[in-house]
Amino acid sequence: MDTQNPSAPSRPQSQLAANTTRTGGGLVHEHTRHTTRFTVIGNHLAQHPSLSGLAIGLAVYIQSLPAGARVDIKTLAARFPEGTTRIAAALRELETHGYLRRERQRTSAGRIVTRTISCNQPGSSRAEAHPAAPPRKKRTP
């Protein structure tokens, strides 16, 4: 019988393992660049110390939706396994931390609707970043 070499690897190492020089456990990222259908999320949201996992997940989902998509509590509860109570609490968390604003508006037909504004950078609204220009004076002929 052949003698066994205990220092020889039992199987070939993956290219990823061969290129890393780690001495223990821990996270290793394997990244592939996205070219279509992706959303950029800030680490301030993904790693927020005060938000629940549900709130972070809802914020990411909401930021990935196109403008005009429905994001009311019932629609979100139909999409996710959490119930309406937990969805509502997570949306309130996002409002508290500035990731969401909900504004009630009256339509021309007199109906009241809620418009949800998703903020990917709390504290820097477009109105603050781009102040309105002063009104132009009308020329008199």
mmCIF file of N, CA, C and O in Angstrom, residues 24-125:
data_model
loop_
_atom_site.group_PDB
_atom_site.id
_atom_site.type_symbol
_atom_site.label_atom_id
_atom_site.label_comp_id
_atom_site.label_asym_id
_atom_site.label_seq_id
_atom_site.Cartn_x
_atom_site.Cartn_y
_atom_site.Cartn_z
ATOM 1 N N GLY A 24 -8.200 32.040 8.952
ATOM 2 C CA GLY A 24 -9.346 31.601 9.733
ATOM 3 C C GLY A 24 -10.618 31.761 8.949
ATOM 4 O O GLY A 24 -10.609 31.919 7.736
ATOM 5 N N GLY A 25 -11.709 31.747 9.676
ATOM 6 C CA GLY A 25 -13.016 31.899 9.048
ATOM 7 C C GLY A 25 -13.276 33.336 8.664
ATOM 8 O O GLY A 25 -12.412 34.189 8.718
ATOM 9 N N GLY A 26 -14.503 33.592 8.291
ATOM 10 C CA GLY A 26 -14.888 34.948 7.917
ATOM 11 C C GLY A 26 -15.492 34.981 6.543
ATOM 12 O O GLY A 26 -15.466 34.015 5.799
ATOM 13 N N LEU A 27 -15.992 36.126 6.211
ATOM 14 C CA LEU A 27 -16.702 36.327 4.953
ATOM 15 C C LEU A 27 -15.742 36.512 3.789
ATOM 16 O O LEU A 27 -14.747 37.215 3.896
ATOM 17 N N VAL A 28 -16.046 35.873 2.696
ATOM 18 C CA VAL A 28 -15.339 36.089 1.437
ATOM 19 C C VAL A 28 -16.408 36.418 0.411
ATOM 20 O O VAL A 28 -17.415 35.715 0.295
ATOM 21 N N HIS A 29 -16.249 37.509 -0.313
ATOM 22 C CA HIS A 29 -17.221 37.904 -1.330
ATOM 23 C C HIS A 29 -16.836 37.317 -2.675
ATOM 24 O O HIS A 29 -15.683 37.366 -3.061
ATOM 25 N N GLU A 30 -17.807 36.780 -3.373
ATOM 26 C CA GLU A 30 -17.626 36.349 -4.750
ATOM 27 C C GLU A 30 -18.566 37.208 -5.579
ATOM 28 O O GLU A 30 -19.770 36.993 -5.586
ATOM 29 N N HIS A 31 -18.021 38.216 -6.218
ATOM 30 C CA HIS A 31 -18.831 39.209 -6.924
ATOM 31 C C HIS A 31 -18.859 38.964 -8.426
ATOM 32 O O HIS A 31 -17.848 38.635 -9.023
ATOM 33 N N THR A 32 -20.021 39.166 -8.999
ATOM 34 C CA THR A 32 -20.209 39.202 -10.435
ATOM 35 C C THR A 32 -20.878 40.533 -10.736
ATOM 36 O O THR A 32 -21.865 40.889 -10.102
ATOM 37 N N ARG A 33 -20.347 41.287 -11.667
ATOM 38 C CA ARG A 33 -20.892 42.614 -11.975
ATOM 39 C C ARG A 33 -22.261 42.475 -12.619
ATOM 40 O O ARG A 33 -22.456 41.717 -13.560
ATOM 41 N N HIS A 34 -23.220 43.206 -12.073
ATOM 42 C CA HIS A 34 -24.566 43.236 -12.641
ATOM 43 C C HIS A 34 -24.594 44.251 -13.781
ATOM 44 O O HIS A 34 -24.059 45.340 -13.662
ATOM 45 N N THR A 35 -25.229 43.876 -14.863
ATOM 46 C CA THR A 35 -25.339 44.789 -15.994
ATOM 47 C C THR A 35 -26.783 45.152 -16.300
ATOM 48 O O THR A 35 -27.040 46.119 -16.996
ATOM 49 N N THR A 36 -27.739 44.369 -15.791
ATOM 50 C CA THR A 36 -29.157 44.670 -15.979
ATOM 51 C C THR A 36 -29.904 44.313 -14.709
ATOM 52 O O THR A 36 -29.440 43.498 -13.906
ATOM 53 N N ARG A 37 -31.074 44.921 -14.543
ATOM 54 C CA ARG A 37 -31.988 44.599 -13.445
ATOM 55 C C ARG A 37 -31.302 44.579 -12.077
ATOM 56 O O ARG A 37 -31.294 43.574 -11.398
ATOM 57 N N PHE A 38 -30.743 45.708 -11.668
ATOM 58 C CA PHE A 38 -30.142 45.788 -10.344
ATOM 59 C C PHE A 38 -30.479 47.125 -9.694
ATOM 60 O O PHE A 38 -30.869 48.067 -10.365
ATOM 61 N N THR A 39 -30.350 47.182 -8.386
ATOM 62 C CA THR A 39 -30.620 48.379 -7.601
ATOM 63 C C THR A 39 -29.416 48.643 -6.717
ATOM 64 O O THR A 39 -28.879 47.720 -6.110
ATOM 65 N N VAL A 40 -28.986 49.886 -6.636
ATOM 66 C CA VAL A 40 -27.858 50.250 -5.779
ATOM 67 C C VAL A 40 -28.423 50.632 -4.411
ATOM 68 O O VAL A 40 -29.291 51.489 -4.311
ATOM 69 N N ILE A 41 -27.931 49.979 -3.388
ATOM 70 C CA ILE A 41 -28.378 50.214 -2.019
ATOM 71 C C ILE A 41 -27.179 50.661 -1.197
ATOM 72 O O ILE A 41 -26.129 50.031 -1.225
ATOM 73 N N GLY A 42 -27.337 51.737 -0.455
ATOM 74 C CA GLY A 42 -26.249 52.235 0.375
ATOM 75 C C GLY A 42 -26.025 51.359 1.602
ATOM 76 O O GLY A 42 -26.966 50.785 2.151
ATOM 77 N N ASN A 43 -24.776 51.294 2.043
ATOM 78 C CA ASN A 43 -24.459 50.544 3.262
ATOM 79 C C ASN A 43 -25.154 51.150 4.473
ATOM 80 O O ASN A 43 -25.421 50.442 5.443
ATOM 81 N N HIS A 44 -25.439 52.458 4.426
ATOM 82 C CA HIS A 44 -26.136 53.083 5.549
ATOM 83 C C HIS A 44 -27.498 52.437 5.769
ATOM 84 O O HIS A 44 -27.990 52.385 6.886
ATOM 85 N N LEU A 45 -28.115 51.905 4.709
ATOM 86 C CA LEU A 45 -29.378 51.185 4.849
ATOM 87 C C LEU A 45 -29.123 49.711 5.154
ATOM 88 O O LEU A 45 -29.653 49.174 6.119
ATOM 89 N N ALA A 46 -28.296 49.073 4.353
ATOM 90 C CA ALA A 46 -28.068 47.636 4.507
ATOM 91 C C ALA A 46 -27.510 47.275 5.883
ATOM 92 O O ALA A 46 -27.787 46.197 6.403
ATOM 93 N N GLN A 47 -26.745 48.173 6.491
ATOM 94 C CA GLN A 47 -26.116 47.889 7.778
ATOM 95 C C GLN A 47 -26.644 48.798 8.886
ATOM 96 O O GLN A 47 -25.976 49.025 9.893
ATOM 97 N N HIS A 48 -27.853 49.333 8.711
ATOM 98 C CA HIS A 48 -28.405 50.286 9.677
ATOM 99 C C HIS A 48 -28.517 49.628 11.055
ATOM 100 O O HIS A 48 -29.105 48.559 11.194
ATOM 101 N N PRO A 49 -27.941 50.243 12.082
ATOM 102 C CA PRO A 49 -27.919 49.611 13.396
ATOM 103 C C PRO A 49 -29.266 49.602 14.120
ATOM 104 O O PRO A 49 -29.469 48.795 15.026
ATOM 105 N N SER A 50 -30.205 50.463 13.728
ATOM 106 C CA SER A 50 -31.475 50.567 14.455
ATOM 107 C C SER A 50 -32.661 49.943 13.736
ATOM 108 O O SER A 50 -33.697 49.726 14.353
ATOM 109 N N LEU A 51 -32.537 49.675 12.453
ATOM 110 C CA LEU A 51 -33.657 49.127 11.691
ATOM 111 C C LEU A 51 -33.718 47.612 11.824
ATOM 112 O O LEU A 51 -32.683 46.932 11.866
ATOM 113 N N SER A 52 -34.931 47.079 11.852
ATOM 114 C CA SER A 52 -35.107 45.627 11.871
ATOM 115 C C SER A 52 -34.781 45.052 10.491
ATOM 116 O O SER A 52 -34.764 45.780 9.491
ATOM 117 N N GLY A 53 -34.563 43.765 10.451
ATOM 118 C CA GLY A 53 -34.301 43.096 9.173
ATOM 119 C C GLY A 53 -35.475 43.244 8.213
ATOM 120 O O GLY A 53 -35.292 43.417 7.012
ATOM 121 N N LEU A 54 -36.685 43.192 8.749
ATOM 122 C CA LEU A 54 -37.869 43.362 7.909
ATOM 123 C C LEU A 54 -37.907 44.762 7.306
ATOM 124 O O LEU A 54 -38.174 44.921 6.112
ATOM 125 N N ALA A 55 -37.607 45.769 8.108
ATOM 126 C CA ALA A 55 -37.623 47.146 7.608
ATOM 127 C C ALA A 55 -36.564 47.331 6.526
ATOM 128 O O ALA A 55 -36.831 47.948 5.489
ATOM 129 N N ILE A 56 -35.377 46.788 6.738
ATOM 130 C CA ILE A 56 -34.313 46.891 5.730
ATOM 131 C C ILE A 56 -34.743 46.175 4.454
ATOM 132 O O ILE A 56 -34.608 46.711 3.348
ATOM 133 N N GLY A 57 -35.301 44.983 4.591
ATOM 134 C CA GLY A 57 -35.759 44.233 3.422
ATOM 135 C C GLY A 57 -36.856 44.957 2.662
ATOM 136 O O GLY A 57 -36.838 44.998 1.427
ATOM 137 N N LEU A 58 -37.803 45.547 3.369
ATOM 138 C CA LEU A 58 -38.871 46.305 2.704
ATOM 139 C C LEU A 58 -38.313 47.525 1.996
ATOM 140 O O LEU A 58 -38.729 47.851 0.882
ATOM 141 N N ALA A 59 -37.366 48.205 2.636
ATOM 142 C CA ALA A 59 -36.768 49.387 2.000
ATOM 143 C C ALA A 59 -36.061 48.998 0.712
ATOM 144 O O ALA A 59 -36.181 49.683 -0.309
ATOM 145 N N VAL A 60 -35.321 47.902 0.741
ATOM 146 C CA VAL A 60 -34.629 47.439 -0.468
ATOM 147 C C VAL A 60 -35.646 47.083 -1.545
ATOM 148 O O VAL A 60 -35.498 47.463 -2.713
ATOM 149 N N TYR A 61 -36.698 46.369 -1.170
ATOM 150 C CA TYR A 61 -37.734 45.996 -2.131
ATOM 151 C C TYR A 61 -38.396 47.232 -2.727
ATOM 152 O O TYR A 61 -38.550 47.343 -3.945
ATOM 153 N N ILE A 62 -38.761 48.189 -1.876
ATOM 154 C CA ILE A 62 -39.433 49.403 -2.342
ATOM 155 C C ILE A 62 -38.521 50.196 -3.276
ATOM 156 O O ILE A 62 -38.959 50.705 -4.310
ATOM 157 N N GLN A 63 -37.228 50.293 -2.932
ATOM 158 C CA GLN A 63 -36.301 51.033 -3.794
ATOM 159 C C GLN A 63 -36.103 50.352 -5.142
ATOM 160 O O GLN A 63 -35.736 50.995 -6.114
ATOM 161 N N SER A 64 -36.371 49.050 -5.214
ATOM 162 C CA SER A 64 -36.190 48.339 -6.482
ATOM 163 C C SER A 64 -37.398 48.455 -7.405
ATOM 164 O O SER A 64 -37.319 48.092 -8.574
ATOM 165 N N LEU A 65 -38.515 48.957 -6.898
ATOM 166 C CA LEU A 65 -39.743 49.035 -7.693
ATOM 167 C C LEU A 65 -39.743 50.254 -8.614
ATOM 168 O O LEU A 65 -39.135 51.271 -8.299
ATOM 169 N N PRO A 66 -40.457 50.167 -9.727
ATOM 170 C CA PRO A 66 -40.573 51.334 -10.614
ATOM 171 C C PRO A 66 -41.509 52.377 -10.006
ATOM 172 O O PRO A 66 -42.345 52.060 -9.158
ATOM 173 N N ALA A 67 -41.381 53.601 -10.450
ATOM 174 C CA ALA A 67 -42.256 54.678 -9.989
ATOM 175 C C ALA A 67 -43.706 54.318 -10.305
ATOM 176 O O ALA A 67 -43.999 53.750 -11.354
ATOM 177 N N GLY A 68 -44.588 54.621 -9.384
ATOM 178 C CA GLY A 68 -46.005 54.333 -9.578
ATOM 179 C C GLY A 68 -46.453 52.993 -9.034
ATOM 180 O O GLY A 68 -47.655 52.718 -8.983
ATOM 181 N N ALA A 69 -45.520 52.151 -8.604
ATOM 182 C CA ALA A 69 -45.890 50.843 -8.062
ATOM 183 C C ALA A 69 -46.629 51.022 -6.738
ATOM 184 O O ALA A 69 -46.374 51.969 -5.998
ATOM 185 N N ARG A 70 -47.530 50.116 -6.447
ATOM 186 C CA ARG A 70 -48.285 50.186 -5.193
ATOM 187 C C ARG A 70 -47.422 49.631 -4.055
ATOM 188 O O ARG A 70 -46.885 48.536 -4.168
ATOM 189 N N VAL A 71 -47.318 50.397 -2.972
ATOM 190 C CA VAL A 71 -46.551 49.947 -1.804
ATOM 191 C C VAL A 71 -47.351 50.169 -0.522
ATOM 192 O O VAL A 71 -46.791 50.476 0.522
ATOM 193 N N ASP A 72 -48.657 49.977 -0.611
ATOM 194 C CA ASP A 72 -49.479 50.096 0.583
ATOM 195 C C ASP A 72 -49.332 48.824 1.419
ATOM 196 O O ASP A 72 -48.784 47.819 0.965
ATOM 197 N N ILE A 73 -49.814 48.872 2.642
ATOM 198 C CA ILE A 73 -49.624 47.767 3.585
ATOM 199 C C ILE A 73 -50.230 46.473 3.055
ATOM 200 O O ILE A 73 -49.600 45.415 3.103
ATOM 201 N N LYS A 74 -51.439 46.536 2.505
ATOM 202 C CA LYS A 74 -52.090 45.312 2.012
ATOM 203 C C LYS A 74 -51.346 44.704 0.828
ATOM 204 O O LYS A 74 -51.208 43.487 0.728
ATOM 205 N N THR A 75 -50.858 45.541 -0.075
ATOM 206 C CA THR A 75 -50.107 45.028 -1.231
ATOM 207 C C THR A 75 -48.804 44.370 -0.774
ATOM 208 O O THR A 75 -48.438 43.296 -1.252
ATOM 209 N N LEU A 76 -48.105 45.005 0.164
ATOM 210 C CA LEU A 76 -46.853 44.430 0.672
ATOM 211 C C LEU A 76 -47.114 43.149 1.462
ATOM 212 O O LEU A 76 -46.347 42.191 1.366
ATOM 213 N N ALA A 77 -48.204 43.107 2.225
ATOM 214 C CA ALA A 77 -48.541 41.901 2.988
ATOM 215 C C ALA A 77 -48.911 40.747 2.062
ATOM 216 O O ALA A 77 -48.669 39.578 2.385
ATOM 217 N N ALA A 78 -49.481 41.064 0.895
ATOM 218 C CA ALA A 78 -49.791 40.012 -0.077
ATOM 219 C C ALA A 78 -48.521 39.477 -0.728
ATOM 220 O O ALA A 78 -48.457 38.319 -1.148
ATOM 221 N N ARG A 79 -47.483 40.300 -0.805
ATOM 222 C CA ARG A 79 -46.216 39.920 -1.443
ATOM 223 C C ARG A 79 -45.295 39.151 -0.492
ATOM 224 O O ARG A 79 -44.564 38.264 -0.895
ATOM 225 N N PHE A 80 -45.318 39.503 0.806
ATOM 226 C CA PHE A 80 -44.409 38.916 1.784
ATOM 227 C C PHE A 80 -45.181 38.100 2.817
ATOM 228 O O PHE A 80 -46.360 38.367 3.069
ATOM 229 N N PRO A 81 -44.531 37.140 3.466
ATOM 230 C CA PRO A 81 -45.240 36.284 4.425
ATOM 231 C C PRO A 81 -45.619 36.998 5.733
ATOM 232 O O PRO A 81 -46.496 36.538 6.442
ATOM 233 N N GLU A 82 -44.982 38.128 6.044
ATOM 234 C CA GLU A 82 -45.313 38.852 7.263
ATOM 235 C C GLU A 82 -46.713 39.442 7.132
ATOM 236 O O GLU A 82 -47.146 39.794 6.058
ATOM 237 N N GLY A 83 -47.387 39.579 8.231
ATOM 238 C CA GLY A 83 -48.746 40.108 8.220
ATOM 239 C C GLY A 83 -48.773 41.627 8.158
ATOM 240 O O GLY A 83 -47.740 42.301 8.196
ATOM 241 N N THR A 84 -49.995 42.160 8.094
ATOM 242 C CA THR A 84 -50.166 43.601 7.954
ATOM 243 C C THR A 84 -49.618 44.365 9.160
ATOM 244 O O THR A 84 -49.094 45.469 9.004
ATOM 245 N N THR A 85 -49.722 43.800 10.355
ATOM 246 C CA THR A 85 -49.238 44.484 11.557
ATOM 247 C C THR A 85 -47.726 44.670 11.508
ATOM 248 O O THR A 85 -47.208 45.762 11.785
ATOM 249 N N ARG A 86 -47.013 43.620 11.129
ATOM 250 C CA ARG A 86 -45.545 43.709 11.062
ATOM 251 C C ARG A 86 -45.095 44.594 9.904
ATOM 252 O O ARG A 86 -44.132 45.337 10.018
ATOM 253 N N ILE A 87 -45.795 44.524 8.775
ATOM 254 C CA ILE A 87 -45.476 45.389 7.632
ATOM 255 C C ILE A 87 -45.673 46.851 8.025
ATOM 256 O O ILE A 87 -44.829 47.703 7.756
ATOM 257 N N ALA A 88 -46.787 47.156 8.678
ATOM 258 C CA ALA A 88 -47.068 48.527 9.092
ATOM 259 C C ALA A 88 -46.004 49.033 10.063
ATOM 260 O O ALA A 88 -45.543 50.177 9.951
ATOM 261 N N ALA A 89 -45.581 48.189 10.994
ATOM 262 C CA ALA A 89 -44.543 48.584 11.954
ATOM 263 C C ALA A 89 -43.218 48.851 11.242
ATOM 264 O O ALA A 89 -42.513 49.816 11.558
ATOM 265 N N ALA A 90 -42.874 48.018 10.256
ATOM 266 C CA ALA A 90 -41.623 48.206 9.510
ATOM 267 C C ALA A 90 -41.671 49.502 8.689
ATOM 268 O O ALA A 90 -40.677 50.227 8.616
ATOM 269 N N LEU A 91 -42.814 49.808 8.110
ATOM 270 C CA LEU A 91 -42.952 51.063 7.353
ATOM 271 C C LEU A 91 -42.820 52.273 8.284
ATOM 272 O O LEU A 91 -42.212 53.281 7.917
ATOM 273 N N ARG A 92 -43.356 52.158 9.497
ATOM 274 C CA ARG A 92 -43.192 53.250 10.471
ATOM 275 C C ARG A 92 -41.720 53.418 10.856
ATOM 276 O O ARG A 92 -41.238 54.544 11.012
ATOM 277 N N GLU A 93 -40.999 52.305 10.991
ATOM 278 C CA GLU A 93 -39.552 52.381 11.254
ATOM 279 C C GLU A 93 -38.851 53.165 10.149
ATOM 280 O O GLU A 93 -38.016 54.027 10.416
ATOM 281 N N LEU A 94 -39.187 52.839 8.913
ATOM 282 C CA LEU A 94 -38.554 53.515 7.770
ATOM 283 C C LEU A 94 -38.911 54.994 7.755
ATOM 284 O O LEU A 94 -38.064 55.829 7.409
ATOM 285 N N GLU A 95 -40.135 55.332 8.130
ATOM 286 C CA GLU A 95 -40.523 56.747 8.226
ATOM 287 C C GLU A 95 -39.720 57.451 9.317
ATOM 288 O O GLU A 95 -39.226 58.562 9.112
ATOM 289 N N THR A 96 -39.583 56.807 10.458
ATOM 290 C CA THR A 96 -38.853 57.392 11.586
ATOM 291 C C THR A 96 -37.411 57.715 11.212
ATOM 292 O O THR A 96 -36.872 58.742 11.605
ATOM 293 N N HIS A 97 -36.792 56.855 10.414
ATOM 294 C CA HIS A 97 -35.385 57.023 10.045
ATOM 295 C C HIS A 97 -35.195 57.750 8.716
ATOM 296 O O HIS A 97 -34.072 57.874 8.236
ATOM 297 N N GLY A 98 -36.275 58.224 8.103
ATOM 298 C CA GLY A 98 -36.176 59.063 6.923
ATOM 299 C C GLY A 98 -36.102 58.351 5.588
ATOM 300 O O GLY A 98 -35.895 58.983 4.555
ATOM 301 N N TYR A 99 -36.295 57.041 5.572
ATOM 302 C CA TYR A 99 -36.240 56.303 4.308
ATOM 303 C C TYR A 99 -37.569 56.343 3.560
ATOM 304 O O TYR A 99 -37.612 56.040 2.369
ATOM 305 N N LEU A 100 -38.645 56.695 4.245
ATOM 306 C CA LEU A 100 -39.975 56.773 3.627
ATOM 307 C C LEU A 100 -40.698 58.013 4.121
ATOM 308 O O LEU A 100 -40.536 58.410 5.276
ATOM 309 N N ARG A 101 -41.488 58.593 3.240
ATOM 310 C CA ARG A 101 -42.436 59.637 3.608
ATOM 311 C C ARG A 101 -43.772 59.247 3.001
ATOM 312 O O ARG A 101 -43.827 58.820 1.851
ATOM 313 N N ARG A 102 -44.818 59.374 3.772
ATOM 314 C CA ARG A 102 -46.161 59.102 3.254
ATOM 315 C C ARG A 102 -46.968 60.384 3.384
ATOM 316 O O ARG A 102 -47.091 60.935 4.465
ATOM 317 N N GLU A 103 -47.476 60.843 2.242
ATOM 318 C CA GLU A 103 -48.237 62.086 2.196
ATOM 319 C C GLU A 103 -49.633 61.803 1.669
ATOM 320 O O GLU A 103 -49.788 61.114 0.664
ATOM 321 N N ARG A 104 -50.611 62.344 2.349
ATOM 322 C CA ARG A 104 -51.991 62.194 1.891
ATOM 323 C C ARG A 104 -52.333 63.359 0.990
ATOM 324 O O ARG A 104 -52.020 64.508 1.294
ATOM 325 N N GLN A 105 -52.973 63.041 -0.137
ATOM 326 C CA GLN A 105 -53.357 64.065 -1.100
ATOM 327 C C GLN A 105 -54.792 63.821 -1.553
ATOM 328 O O GLN A 105 -55.231 62.674 -1.650
ATOM 329 N N ARG A 106 -55.473 64.897 -1.856
ATOM 330 C CA ARG A 106 -56.841 64.795 -2.366
ATOM 331 C C ARG A 106 -56.787 64.852 -3.889
ATOM 332 O O ARG A 106 -56.167 65.739 -4.457
ATOM 333 N N THR A 107 -57.443 63.925 -4.535
ATOM 334 C CA THR A 107 -57.491 63.907 -5.998
ATOM 335 C C THR A 107 -58.528 64.911 -6.481
ATOM 336 O O THR A 107 -59.318 65.440 -5.697
ATOM 337 N N SER A 108 -58.531 65.138 -7.780
ATOM 338 C CA SER A 108 -59.510 66.068 -8.360
ATOM 339 C C SER A 108 -60.935 65.557 -8.174
ATOM 340 O O SER A 108 -61.889 66.331 -8.165
ATOM 341 N N ALA A 109 -61.075 64.241 -8.003
ATOM 342 C CA ALA A 109 -62.402 63.663 -7.784
ATOM 343 C C ALA A 109 -62.811 63.732 -6.309
ATOM 344 O O ALA A 109 -63.896 63.277 -5.946
ATOM 345 N N GLY A 110 -61.928 64.270 -5.459
ATOM 346 C CA GLY A 110 -62.253 64.411 -4.048
ATOM 347 C C GLY A 110 -61.804 63.249 -3.176
ATOM 348 O O GLY A 110 -61.989 63.265 -1.970
ATOM 349 N N ARG A 111 -61.239 62.227 -3.788
ATOM 350 C CA ARG A 111 -60.774 61.052 -3.056
ATOM 351 C C ARG A 111 -59.426 61.346 -2.402
ATOM 352 O O ARG A 111 -58.593 62.053 -2.969
ATOM 353 N N ILE A 112 -59.183 60.805 -1.215
ATOM 354 C CA ILE A 112 -57.893 60.994 -0.546
ATOM 355 C C ILE A 112 -57.038 59.762 -0.815
ATOM 356 O O ILE A 112 -57.470 58.621 -0.590
ATOM 357 N N VAL A 113 -55.827 59.988 -1.319
ATOM 358 C CA VAL A 113 -54.885 58.907 -1.610
ATOM 359 C C VAL A 113 -53.582 59.183 -0.864
ATOM 360 O O VAL A 113 -53.285 60.323 -0.501
ATOM 361 N N THR A 114 -52.819 58.122 -0.628
ATOM 362 C CA THR A 114 -51.529 58.265 0.035
ATOM 363 C C THR A 114 -50.433 58.080 -0.992
ATOM 364 O O THR A 114 -50.394 57.074 -1.701
ATOM 365 N N ARG A 115 -49.555 59.057 -1.079
ATOM 366 C CA ARG A 115 -48.387 58.956 -1.951
ATOM 367 C C ARG A 115 -47.200 58.599 -1.064
ATOM 368 O O ARG A 115 -46.950 59.251 -0.051
ATOM 369 N N THR A 116 -46.468 57.543 -1.441
ATOM 370 C CA THR A 116 -45.301 57.113 -0.684
ATOM 371 C C THR A 116 -44.062 57.567 -1.417
ATOM 372 O O THR A 116 -43.905 57.294 -2.607
ATOM 373 N N ILE A 117 -43.175 58.254 -0.708
ATOM 374 C CA ILE A 117 -41.917 58.725 -1.283
ATOM 375 C C ILE A 117 -40.800 57.926 -0.649
ATOM 376 O O ILE A 117 -40.641 57.937 0.578
ATOM 377 N N SER A 118 -40.047 57.216 -1.472
ATOM 378 C CA SER A 118 -38.914 56.422 -1.003
ATOM 379 C C SER A 118 -37.646 57.254 -1.133
ATOM 380 O O SER A 118 -37.363 57.793 -2.199
ATOM 381 N N CYS A 119 -36.902 57.376 -0.052
ATOM 382 C CA CYS A 119 -35.674 58.177 -0.045
ATOM 383 C C CYS A 119 -34.476 57.239 0.104
ATOM 384 O O CYS A 119 -34.364 56.549 1.116
ATOM 385 N N ASN A 120 -33.607 57.216 -0.894
ATOM 386 C CA ASN A 120 -32.455 56.329 -0.799
ATOM 387 C C ASN A 120 -31.309 56.962 -0.020
ATOM 388 O O ASN A 120 -30.328 56.304 0.285
ATOM 389 N N GLN A 121 -31.425 58.253 0.298
ATOM 390 C CA GLN A 121 -30.406 58.963 1.081
ATOM 391 C C GLN A 121 -31.147 59.874 2.061
ATOM 392 O O GLN A 121 -31.381 61.039 1.758
ATOM 393 N N PRO A 122 -31.541 59.367 3.230
ATOM 394 C CA PRO A 122 -32.307 60.185 4.165
ATOM 395 C C PRO A 122 -31.557 61.465 4.540
ATOM 396 O O PRO A 122 -30.337 61.471 4.666
ATOM 397 N N GLY A 123 -32.319 62.526 4.691
ATOM 398 C CA GLY A 123 -31.722 63.791 5.079
ATOM 399 C C GLY A 123 -31.280 64.652 3.921
ATOM 400 O O GLY A 123 -30.895 65.794 4.102
ATOM 401 N N SER A 124 -31.306 64.125 2.722
ATOM 402 C CA SER A 124 -30.928 64.951 1.565
ATOM 403 C C SER A 124 -32.036 64.860 0.529
ATOM 404 O O SER A 124 -31.967 64.082 -0.400
ATOM 405 N N SER A 125 -33.077 65.643 0.735
ATOM 406 C CA SER A 125 -34.181 65.620 -0.217
ATOM 407 C C SER A 125 -33.806 66.415 -1.453
ATOM 408 O O SER A 125 -32.915 67.257 -1.420
#
